Amino acid sequence: MQRTAPEDRGRVRHGPPAPDPGLPVLPELAAVLAAGACRTVSEPPGGGAALRTAASGHWQRRGLETGPDGVIAAPGAPPLLFALLAAAGGDVLLPRPCPAWWVPQIRLLGGGRDAVRSSYHVPTPAECGGVPDPYALMETVRRVRAEGGTPRLLLLSVPDDPTATLAPPETVRAACEVALAEGLWVISDETWRDTVHRPCETVFLSPAEMFPEHVLVLTDLAGAHTPTTWPAAIARLPDTAVGAALRDRALDALAALGATVAAPIAEAAAYALHDPEPVVARSRAAAALHADVQQAVHRTVLAAGALARPPVAGRHLYVDLDPLRAGLAARGVTDSMELEEYLTDRLATPVPGGHRFGDPLGALRVRLSTAPLLGATPQQRTESLTASRPLELPHLEQTLNELGTALTELHRSAPARPAPARPRSHP
């Protein structure tokens, strides 16, 4: 697998790196970025007119009516979410598990009058992640209020990081109806929307299509549309007086932080958001490649006796290794922090544990990313992208075998069960 430095694991309280596409930078994007390096005028807080216009067209082509005035941009999803949380205030409801970078933003806003005070995790349905179970959400909101809290926001991840699943429209609608009935705003993180494996067969319905006046949409461009090292994110706010007030407060927060998109990155982001043919072709090819690799990883995980929901989007897989607990315990692994350390060292790539995504420390869960499997060099990764049968490439086959070996060997390290005592014979 692709080796990485130990510091790539990320601090426990601040989350691991986002899943990387593991592919070379698109030449057309690199050319636009290079041309933008000559700009001497910086982007204003919230993004310039060109970037916001490109974002509005991007959403309109996906069925969300959006004007440039309803868009704000920031240098990455974390500062943009921070600004939206600061604008809305109150306590936050989250699905469990949830993206690892959400909670640190909430934690930074803790304390102070009308600030975000706390976050509350709500379990997700058995069939998907990213959206809390509607009945559990209702109970949690009412319990928080009874205890003196002020729930004001529900964060959703559709499609989901870390589980790589897509919640059915009826589940999304039910959760949003509960949130709206309880007076909550909804923020829908749709970063992985354009990575759905089979968009022609998979029904995706944004919460903003169902409830346009009550839902904010957040999209991190870095990773799904542009390289992860080019931080840029956009948000779509409701076209209402309250939405405009939220936008103004979020812009104040971004201005106070000095959180503006770098001019060359803004040029590249605007180009990508216009959905030009090279970007669309790369996005489709990358989604197809990651789909093949995710399915192969899923088969490997199940063959080893572990559990995972079938992936339908993204570039990762969320794996439950509890069935292999005995073999892990024999190696000194008893919680997700130890599991993260063990698999990161064993596979020579970051394997963040479930504790980073809001799961209990005792749960033996990890997120496996597919990018490190695509090759150790740019040439190998390009070969993976262009091959008609990427899983038959020697380097991909080798890395999948290494993953399978690392998981199946846990069975061999499990202590043998004592044989049942044989009944004594009496003379």
Short mmCIF file of C-alpha atoms in Angstrom, two decimals:
data_model
loop_
_atom_site.label_atom_id
_atom_site.label_comp_id
_atom_site.label_asym_id
_atom_site.label_seq_id
_atom_site.Cartn_x
_atom_site.Cartn_y
_atom_site.Cartn_z
CA MET A 1 0.00 0.00 0.00
CA GLN A 2 0.95 3.63 -0.32
CA ARG A 3 3.09 4.51 2.72
CA THR A 4 2.38 7.67 4.65
CA ALA A 5 4.00 9.53 7.51
CA PRO A 6 2.70 8.84 11.05
CA GLU A 7 1.48 12.42 11.46
CA ASP A 8 -1.04 11.81 8.65
CA ARG A 9 -3.21 10.01 11.18
CA GLY A 10 -4.43 13.29 12.64
CA ARG A 11 -5.00 14.19 16.26
CA VAL A 12 -7.77 12.24 17.96
CA ARG A 13 -9.73 15.38 18.87
CA HIS A 14 -9.44 16.88 15.40
CA GLY A 15 -10.06 13.98 13.06
CA PRO A 16 -8.13 12.20 10.33
CA PRO A 17 -7.45 13.51 6.81
CA ALA A 18 -10.38 13.45 4.39
CA PRO A 19 -10.52 10.50 1.97
CA ASP A 20 -8.23 11.34 -0.93
CA PRO A 21 -9.04 10.46 -4.56
CA GLY A 22 -5.56 8.99 -4.91
CA LEU A 23 -5.36 10.18 -8.52
CA PRO A 24 -3.09 12.64 -10.35
CA VAL A 25 -4.30 16.24 -10.71
CA LEU A 26 -6.39 16.80 -13.82
CA PRO A 27 -4.19 18.75 -16.31
CA GLU A 28 -6.99 21.17 -17.23
CA LEU A 29 -7.50 22.05 -13.56
CA ALA A 30 -3.76 22.51 -13.06
CA ALA A 31 -3.65 24.88 -16.03
CA VAL A 32 -6.47 27.03 -14.63
CA LEU A 33 -4.79 27.14 -11.22
CA ALA A 34 -1.50 28.19 -12.78
CA ALA A 35 -3.20 30.95 -14.77
CA GLY A 36 -4.89 32.21 -11.61
CA ALA A 37 -1.54 32.53 -9.84
CA CYS A 38 -1.09 35.88 -11.58
CA ARG A 39 -4.15 37.39 -9.87
CA THR A 40 -3.32 40.23 -7.49
CA VAL A 41 -6.89 40.86 -6.24
CA SER A 42 -8.00 38.56 -3.43
CA GLU A 43 -11.42 36.95 -3.12
CA PRO A 44 -13.85 38.68 -0.72
CA PRO A 45 -15.24 36.78 2.30
CA GLY A 46 -17.89 34.39 1.01
CA GLY A 47 -16.38 34.22 -2.48
CA GLY A 48 -16.32 36.50 -5.51
CA ALA A 49 -19.09 36.86 -8.08
CA ALA A 50 -17.52 34.41 -10.54
CA LEU A 51 -17.18 31.63 -7.98
CA ARG A 52 -20.69 32.15 -6.56
CA THR A 53 -22.25 32.28 -10.04
CA ALA A 54 -20.51 29.04 -10.97
CA ALA A 55 -21.79 27.44 -7.74
CA SER A 56 -25.37 28.55 -8.40
CA GLY A 57 -25.26 27.03 -11.90
CA HIS A 58 -23.75 23.83 -10.49
CA TRP A 59 -26.71 23.42 -8.14
CA GLN A 60 -29.31 24.45 -10.72
CA ARG A 61 -28.11 21.65 -13.02
CA ARG A 62 -28.76 19.29 -10.11
CA GLY A 63 -32.31 20.46 -9.53
CA LEU A 64 -31.72 23.10 -6.83
CA GLU A 65 -32.77 26.60 -7.83
CA THR A 66 -30.02 28.86 -6.54
CA GLY A 67 -28.95 32.44 -7.18
CA PRO A 68 -25.43 33.81 -6.62
CA ASP A 69 -26.65 35.82 -3.61
CA GLY A 70 -27.66 32.57 -1.91
CA VAL A 71 -24.13 31.12 -2.08
CA ILE A 72 -21.16 31.57 0.21
CA ALA A 73 -17.70 30.03 -0.24
CA ALA A 74 -14.82 29.41 2.13
CA PRO A 75 -11.33 27.86 2.08
CA GLY A 76 -12.54 24.39 2.97
CA ALA A 77 -15.54 22.77 4.59
CA PRO A 78 -14.42 23.11 8.25
CA PRO A 79 -14.30 26.95 8.31
CA LEU A 80 -17.52 27.11 6.30
CA LEU A 81 -19.34 24.82 8.72
CA PHE A 82 -17.88 26.82 11.61
CA ALA A 83 -19.35 30.01 10.16
CA LEU A 84 -22.77 28.40 9.59
CA LEU A 85 -22.82 27.00 13.14
CA ALA A 86 -21.88 30.40 14.54
CA ALA A 87 -24.65 32.02 12.50
CA ALA A 88 -27.34 29.61 13.68
CA GLY A 89 -26.27 29.12 17.31
CA GLY A 90 -27.74 26.51 19.65
CA ASP A 91 -27.04 22.84 20.19
CA VAL A 92 -26.44 20.43 17.31
CA LEU A 93 -27.87 16.98 16.57
CA LEU A 94 -25.64 14.56 14.65
CA PRO A 95 -26.03 11.05 13.27
CA ARG A 96 -23.83 8.36 14.78
CA PRO A 97 -21.39 7.76 13.15
CA CYS A 98 -20.76 11.10 11.44
CA PRO A 99 -17.94 12.77 9.49
CA ALA A 100 -14.91 13.14 11.74
CA TRP A 101 -14.41 16.85 11.04
CA TRP A 102 -17.87 17.97 12.25
CA VAL A 103 -17.46 17.72 16.01
CA PRO A 104 -14.22 19.76 16.24
CA GLN A 105 -16.03 22.76 14.72
CA ILE A 106 -18.85 22.40 17.23
CA ARG A 107 -16.38 22.05 20.08
CA LEU A 108 -14.61 25.27 19.10
CA LEU A 109 -17.89 27.16 19.43
CA GLY A 110 -18.73 25.73 22.85
CA GLY A 111 -19.61 28.16 25.62
CA GLY A 112 -20.88 31.70 25.50
CA ARG A 113 -24.37 33.04 25.20
CA ASP A 114 -26.24 32.00 22.04
CA ALA A 115 -23.21 30.02 20.87
CA VAL A 116 -23.16 26.34 19.97
CA ARG A 117 -22.96 24.61 23.33
CA SER A 118 -23.08 20.89 22.76
CA SER A 119 -23.51 18.15 20.20
CA TYR A 120 -25.74 15.12 20.60
CA HIS A 121 -25.32 11.95 18.58
CA VAL A 122 -28.40 10.08 17.42
CA PRO A 123 -28.24 6.46 16.14
CA THR A 124 -28.86 5.81 12.46
CA PRO A 125 -31.16 3.15 10.95
CA ALA A 126 -29.71 -0.29 10.30
CA GLU A 127 -29.77 0.09 6.51
CA CYS A 128 -27.82 3.36 6.16
CA GLY A 129 -25.75 6.05 7.80
CA GLY A 130 -25.73 9.83 7.55
CA VAL A 131 -29.32 10.37 8.70
CA PRO A 132 -30.56 9.71 12.26
CA ASP A 133 -33.44 7.40 12.98
CA PRO A 134 -36.50 9.74 13.04
CA TYR A 135 -37.98 8.36 16.27
CA ALA A 136 -34.62 8.46 18.06
CA LEU A 137 -34.17 12.03 16.79
CA MET A 138 -37.52 13.11 18.23
CA GLU A 139 -36.73 11.55 21.59
CA THR A 140 -33.26 13.11 21.69
CA VAL A 141 -34.49 16.62 20.85
CA ARG A 142 -37.15 16.48 23.56
CA ARG A 143 -34.71 15.06 26.11
CA VAL A 144 -32.17 17.81 25.37
CA ARG A 145 -34.86 20.46 25.82
CA ALA A 146 -36.04 18.87 29.06
CA GLU A 147 -32.46 19.05 30.35
CA GLY A 148 -32.22 22.77 29.54
CA GLY A 149 -30.52 22.54 26.13
CA THR A 150 -31.37 24.58 23.04
CA PRO A 151 -31.33 22.25 20.00
CA ARG A 152 -31.25 24.34 16.86
CA LEU A 153 -29.48 22.38 14.12
CA LEU A 154 -29.52 18.93 12.56
CA LEU A 155 -26.52 17.89 10.46
CA LEU A 156 -27.02 15.25 7.78
CA SER A 157 -24.51 13.54 5.48
CA VAL A 158 -26.16 12.51 2.20
CA PRO A 159 -24.39 10.47 0.77
CA ASP A 160 -22.58 9.56 3.94
CA ASP A 161 -19.04 9.75 5.17
CA PRO A 162 -17.96 7.48 6.82
CA THR A 163 -20.38 4.65 5.91
CA ALA A 164 -20.42 5.27 2.11
CA THR A 165 -24.18 4.63 2.10
CA LEU A 166 -27.08 6.65 0.72
CA ALA A 167 -30.15 7.09 2.90
CA PRO A 168 -33.46 6.37 1.11
CA PRO A 169 -35.55 9.48 0.33
CA GLU A 170 -38.30 8.38 2.73
CA THR A 171 -35.80 8.17 5.61
CA VAL A 172 -34.37 11.59 4.77
CA ARG A 173 -37.86 13.09 4.57
CA ALA A 174 -38.96 11.57 7.88
CA ALA A 175 -35.87 12.87 9.71
CA CYS A 176 -36.27 16.35 8.20
CA GLU A 177 -39.97 16.45 9.10
CA VAL A 178 -39.09 15.71 12.73
CA ALA A 179 -36.39 18.39 12.70
CA LEU A 180 -38.69 21.02 11.19
CA ALA A 181 -41.53 20.14 13.56
CA GLU A 182 -39.12 20.71 16.46
CA GLY A 183 -37.94 24.05 15.05
CA LEU A 184 -34.50 22.93 13.87
CA TRP A 185 -32.52 24.09 10.83
CA VAL A 186 -31.06 21.31 8.67
CA ILE A 187 -27.58 21.37 7.14
CA SER A 188 -27.13 18.74 4.45
CA ASP A 189 -23.49 17.85 3.73
CA GLU A 190 -23.60 16.70 0.10
CA THR A 191 -19.86 16.53 -0.52
CA TRP A 192 -20.02 13.02 -1.99
CA ARG A 193 -23.11 13.57 -4.16
CA ASP A 194 -21.20 13.28 -7.45
CA THR A 195 -19.43 10.09 -6.37
CA VAL A 196 -22.55 7.87 -6.34
CA HIS A 197 -21.57 4.62 -8.06
CA ARG A 198 -24.64 4.16 -10.25
CA PRO A 199 -26.40 7.54 -10.53
CA CYS A 200 -28.81 6.22 -13.18
CA GLU A 201 -30.00 3.46 -10.83
CA THR A 202 -29.71 5.18 -7.43
CA VAL A 203 -32.37 7.58 -6.21
CA PHE A 204 -30.81 10.67 -4.62
CA LEU A 205 -33.06 13.40 -3.30
CA SER A 206 -31.52 16.36 -1.54
CA PRO A 207 -33.26 17.53 1.65
CA ALA A 208 -33.17 21.00 0.07
CA GLU A 209 -35.43 19.73 -2.73
CA MET A 210 -37.97 18.61 -0.13
CA PHE A 211 -37.77 21.62 2.19
CA PRO A 212 -36.00 24.46 0.32
CA GLU A 213 -36.82 27.12 2.91
CA HIS A 214 -35.37 25.21 5.86
CA VAL A 215 -32.30 23.37 4.53
CA LEU A 216 -28.74 24.61 4.00
CA VAL A 217 -26.53 22.60 1.62
CA LEU A 218 -22.80 22.25 2.19
CA THR A 219 -20.37 20.85 -0.40
CA ASP A 220 -16.64 20.41 0.02
CA LEU A 221 -15.10 20.67 -3.44
CA ALA A 222 -11.69 19.40 -2.35
CA GLY A 223 -11.57 15.69 -3.03
CA ALA A 224 -14.72 15.14 -5.05
CA HIS A 225 -14.19 17.95 -7.60
CA THR A 226 -10.70 19.33 -6.99
CA PRO A 227 -7.56 17.93 -5.30
CA THR A 228 -7.71 17.68 -1.50
CA THR A 229 -4.78 20.11 -1.23
CA TRP A 230 -6.87 22.88 -2.85
CA PRO A 231 -9.29 23.88 -0.04
CA ALA A 232 -12.60 25.23 -1.26
CA ALA A 233 -16.18 24.66 -0.15
CA ILE A 234 -19.56 26.19 -0.97
CA ALA A 235 -22.88 26.50 0.86
CA ARG A 236 -26.38 27.15 -0.44
CA LEU A 237 -28.73 29.07 1.85
CA PRO A 238 -32.53 29.38 1.61
CA ASP A 239 -33.89 32.27 -0.47
CA THR A 240 -35.80 33.78 2.46
CA ALA A 241 -35.37 36.72 4.82
CA VAL A 242 -34.18 34.36 7.56
CA GLY A 243 -31.80 32.68 5.11
CA ALA A 244 -30.37 36.08 4.17
CA ALA A 245 -29.85 36.90 7.84
CA LEU A 246 -28.02 33.60 8.35
CA ARG A 247 -25.87 34.37 5.33
CA ASP A 248 -24.92 37.79 6.68
CA ARG A 249 -23.94 36.37 10.07
CA ALA A 250 -21.93 33.58 8.41
CA LEU A 251 -20.12 36.17 6.27
CA ASP A 252 -19.29 38.13 9.41
CA ALA A 253 -17.72 35.02 10.90
CA LEU A 254 -15.68 34.29 7.76
CA ALA A 255 -14.51 37.90 7.60
CA ALA A 256 -13.45 37.84 11.26
CA LEU A 257 -11.48 34.65 10.63
CA GLY A 258 -9.92 35.97 7.43
CA ALA A 259 -11.25 32.79 5.82
CA THR A 260 -11.19 33.64 2.12
CA VAL A 261 -10.59 31.30 -0.78
CA ALA A 262 -7.16 31.81 -2.34
CA ALA A 263 -7.51 33.50 -5.73
CA PRO A 264 -5.89 30.71 -7.82
CA ILE A 265 -8.00 28.07 -6.07
CA ALA A 266 -11.13 30.18 -6.61
CA GLU A 267 -10.35 30.21 -10.35
CA ALA A 268 -9.94 26.42 -10.40
CA ALA A 269 -13.04 25.86 -8.27
CA ALA A 270 -15.18 28.06 -10.54
CA TYR A 271 -13.92 26.14 -13.56
CA ALA A 272 -14.78 22.80 -11.93
CA LEU A 273 -18.24 24.04 -10.87
CA HIS A 274 -19.14 24.83 -14.49
CA ASP A 275 -19.00 21.04 -15.05
CA PRO A 276 -16.70 21.16 -18.12
CA GLU A 277 -16.27 17.91 -20.03
CA PRO A 278 -12.77 17.07 -18.67
CA VAL A 279 -13.92 17.45 -15.05
CA VAL A 280 -17.13 15.48 -15.62
CA ALA A 281 -15.25 12.70 -17.43
CA ARG A 282 -12.66 12.47 -14.65
CA SER A 283 -15.38 12.48 -11.99
CA ARG A 284 -17.23 9.62 -13.69
CA ALA A 285 -14.07 7.60 -14.26
CA ALA A 286 -12.94 8.11 -10.66
CA ALA A 287 -16.38 7.13 -9.32
CA ALA A 288 -16.35 3.95 -11.43
CA LEU A 289 -12.83 3.05 -10.31
CA HIS A 290 -13.55 3.61 -6.63
CA ALA A 291 -16.80 1.68 -6.97
CA ASP A 292 -14.90 -1.36 -8.30
CA VAL A 293 -12.30 -1.13 -5.55
CA GLN A 294 -14.88 -0.52 -2.81
CA GLN A 295 -16.83 -3.59 -3.90
CA ALA A 296 -13.63 -5.64 -3.87
CA VAL A 297 -12.76 -4.38 -0.39
CA HIS A 298 -16.31 -5.14 0.74
CA ARG A 299 -15.98 -8.72 -0.48
CA THR A 300 -12.61 -9.03 1.25
CA VAL A 301 -14.02 -7.72 4.52
CA LEU A 302 -16.98 -10.11 4.48
CA ALA A 303 -14.76 -13.06 3.54
CA ALA A 304 -12.60 -12.32 6.59
CA GLY A 305 -15.66 -12.49 8.86
CA ALA A 306 -16.01 -8.74 9.48
CA LEU A 307 -19.10 -6.61 8.74
CA ALA A 308 -19.77 -3.57 6.53
CA ARG A 309 -22.74 -2.02 4.79
CA PRO A 310 -22.52 -2.27 0.99
CA PRO A 311 -20.91 0.97 -0.28
CA VAL A 312 -22.78 3.06 -2.86
CA ALA A 313 -20.71 6.29 -2.92
CA GLY A 314 -17.52 7.93 -1.76
CA ARG A 315 -14.01 6.51 -1.47
CA HIS A 316 -14.05 4.48 1.69
CA LEU A 317 -15.74 1.71 3.64
CA TYR A 318 -16.84 1.61 7.28
CA VAL A 319 -15.94 -1.76 8.77
CA ASP A 320 -17.06 -3.43 12.00
CA LEU A 321 -14.37 -5.84 13.21
CA ASP A 322 -16.23 -6.93 16.32
CA PRO A 323 -16.62 -10.51 14.97
CA LEU A 324 -12.79 -10.66 15.03
CA ARG A 325 -12.55 -9.32 18.58
CA ALA A 326 -10.90 -12.48 19.95
CA GLY A 327 -8.12 -12.39 17.37
CA LEU A 328 -7.57 -8.68 17.95
CA ALA A 329 -7.51 -9.11 21.74
CA ALA A 330 -4.78 -11.75 21.32
CA ARG A 331 -2.74 -8.99 19.67
CA GLY A 332 -3.46 -6.46 22.43
CA VAL A 333 -6.23 -4.64 20.55
CA THR A 334 -9.32 -4.05 22.67
CA ASP A 335 -10.72 -0.67 21.53
CA SER A 336 -10.89 1.49 18.41
CA MET A 337 -7.83 3.59 19.30
CA GLU A 338 -5.69 0.47 19.58
CA LEU A 339 -7.33 -0.89 16.43
CA GLU A 340 -6.43 2.30 14.56
CA GLU A 341 -2.81 2.02 15.66
CA TYR A 342 -2.61 -1.67 14.82
CA LEU A 343 -4.14 -1.48 11.31
CA THR A 344 -2.32 1.76 10.45
CA ASP A 345 0.98 0.05 11.19
CA ARG A 346 -0.06 -3.26 9.63
CA LEU A 347 -1.32 -1.72 6.37
CA ALA A 348 1.14 1.22 6.28
CA THR A 349 -1.65 3.72 5.62
CA PRO A 350 -3.98 5.75 7.91
CA VAL A 351 -6.93 3.64 9.12
CA PRO A 352 -8.95 5.93 11.44
CA GLY A 353 -10.90 4.27 14.21
CA GLY A 354 -14.61 4.62 14.89
CA HIS A 355 -14.00 6.85 17.93
CA ARG A 356 -13.17 9.65 15.48
CA PHE A 357 -16.64 9.38 13.93
CA GLY A 358 -18.65 9.46 17.15
CA ASP A 359 -18.83 5.72 17.81
CA PRO A 360 -18.07 4.36 21.30
CA LEU A 361 -14.42 3.69 22.04
CA GLY A 362 -15.14 0.03 22.73
CA ALA A 363 -16.63 -0.55 19.28
CA LEU A 364 -14.04 -2.11 16.95
CA ARG A 365 -14.81 -0.05 13.84
CA VAL A 366 -12.57 1.63 11.27
CA ARG A 367 -12.83 3.53 8.02
CA LEU A 368 -10.88 1.95 5.17
CA SER A 369 -10.06 4.31 2.29
CA THR A 370 -9.69 3.01 -1.24
CA ALA A 371 -7.21 5.65 -2.48
CA PRO A 372 -4.09 3.96 -1.02
CA LEU A 373 -4.98 0.79 -2.92
CA LEU A 374 -4.79 2.47 -6.34
CA GLY A 375 -1.00 2.45 -6.55
CA ALA A 376 2.20 3.73 -4.96
CA THR A 377 3.24 5.97 -7.89
CA PRO A 378 1.45 8.44 -10.19
CA GLN A 379 1.99 6.01 -13.06
CA GLN A 380 0.28 3.16 -11.21
CA ARG A 381 -2.63 5.36 -10.17
CA THR A 382 -3.10 6.60 -13.74
CA GLU A 383 -3.01 2.99 -14.91
CA SER A 384 -5.71 2.13 -12.36
CA LEU A 385 -7.88 4.96 -13.69
CA THR A 386 -7.56 4.04 -17.36
CA ALA A 387 -7.62 0.23 -17.16
CA SER A 388 -10.74 -1.54 -18.40
CA ARG A 389 -10.34 -4.12 -15.62
CA PRO A 390 -8.45 -2.34 -12.84
CA LEU A 391 -8.84 -5.16 -10.31
CA GLU A 392 -6.67 -7.36 -12.53
CA LEU A 393 -3.71 -4.97 -12.37
CA PRO A 394 -0.79 -6.53 -10.41
CA HIS A 395 -0.38 -3.63 -7.97
CA LEU A 396 -4.11 -3.47 -7.17
CA GLU A 397 -4.33 -7.22 -6.81
CA GLN A 398 -1.36 -7.17 -4.46
CA THR A 399 -2.76 -4.47 -2.18
CA LEU A 400 -6.14 -6.21 -1.98
CA ASN A 401 -4.36 -9.44 -1.07
CA GLU A 402 -2.41 -7.62 1.64
CA LEU A 403 -5.64 -6.28 3.10
CA GLY A 404 -7.24 -9.72 3.01
CA THR A 405 -4.21 -11.27 4.69
CA ALA A 406 -4.19 -8.63 7.43
CA LEU A 407 -7.83 -9.40 8.24
CA THR A 408 -7.89 -13.17 7.86
CA GLU A 409 -4.76 -13.66 9.97
CA LEU A 410 -6.78 -12.40 12.94
CA HIS A 411 -8.62 -15.72 12.93
CA ARG A 412 -5.34 -17.58 13.31
CA SER A 413 -4.24 -15.43 16.21
CA ALA A 414 -7.44 -16.07 18.18
CA PRO A 415 -6.91 -18.37 21.17
CA ALA A 416 -8.16 -21.87 20.55
CA ARG A 417 -11.28 -22.85 22.39
CA PRO A 418 -10.82 -25.71 24.85
CA ALA A 419 -12.33 -28.99 23.72
CA PRO A 420 -15.47 -30.00 25.63
CA ALA A 421 -14.79 -32.43 28.45
CA ARG A 422 -15.59 -36.04 27.58
CA PRO A 423 -17.97 -37.78 30.00
CA ARG A 424 -16.27 -40.35 32.21
CA SER A 425 -17.22 -43.96 31.77
CA HIS A 426 -18.24 -45.86 34.88
CA PRO A 427 -17.28 -49.43 35.40
#
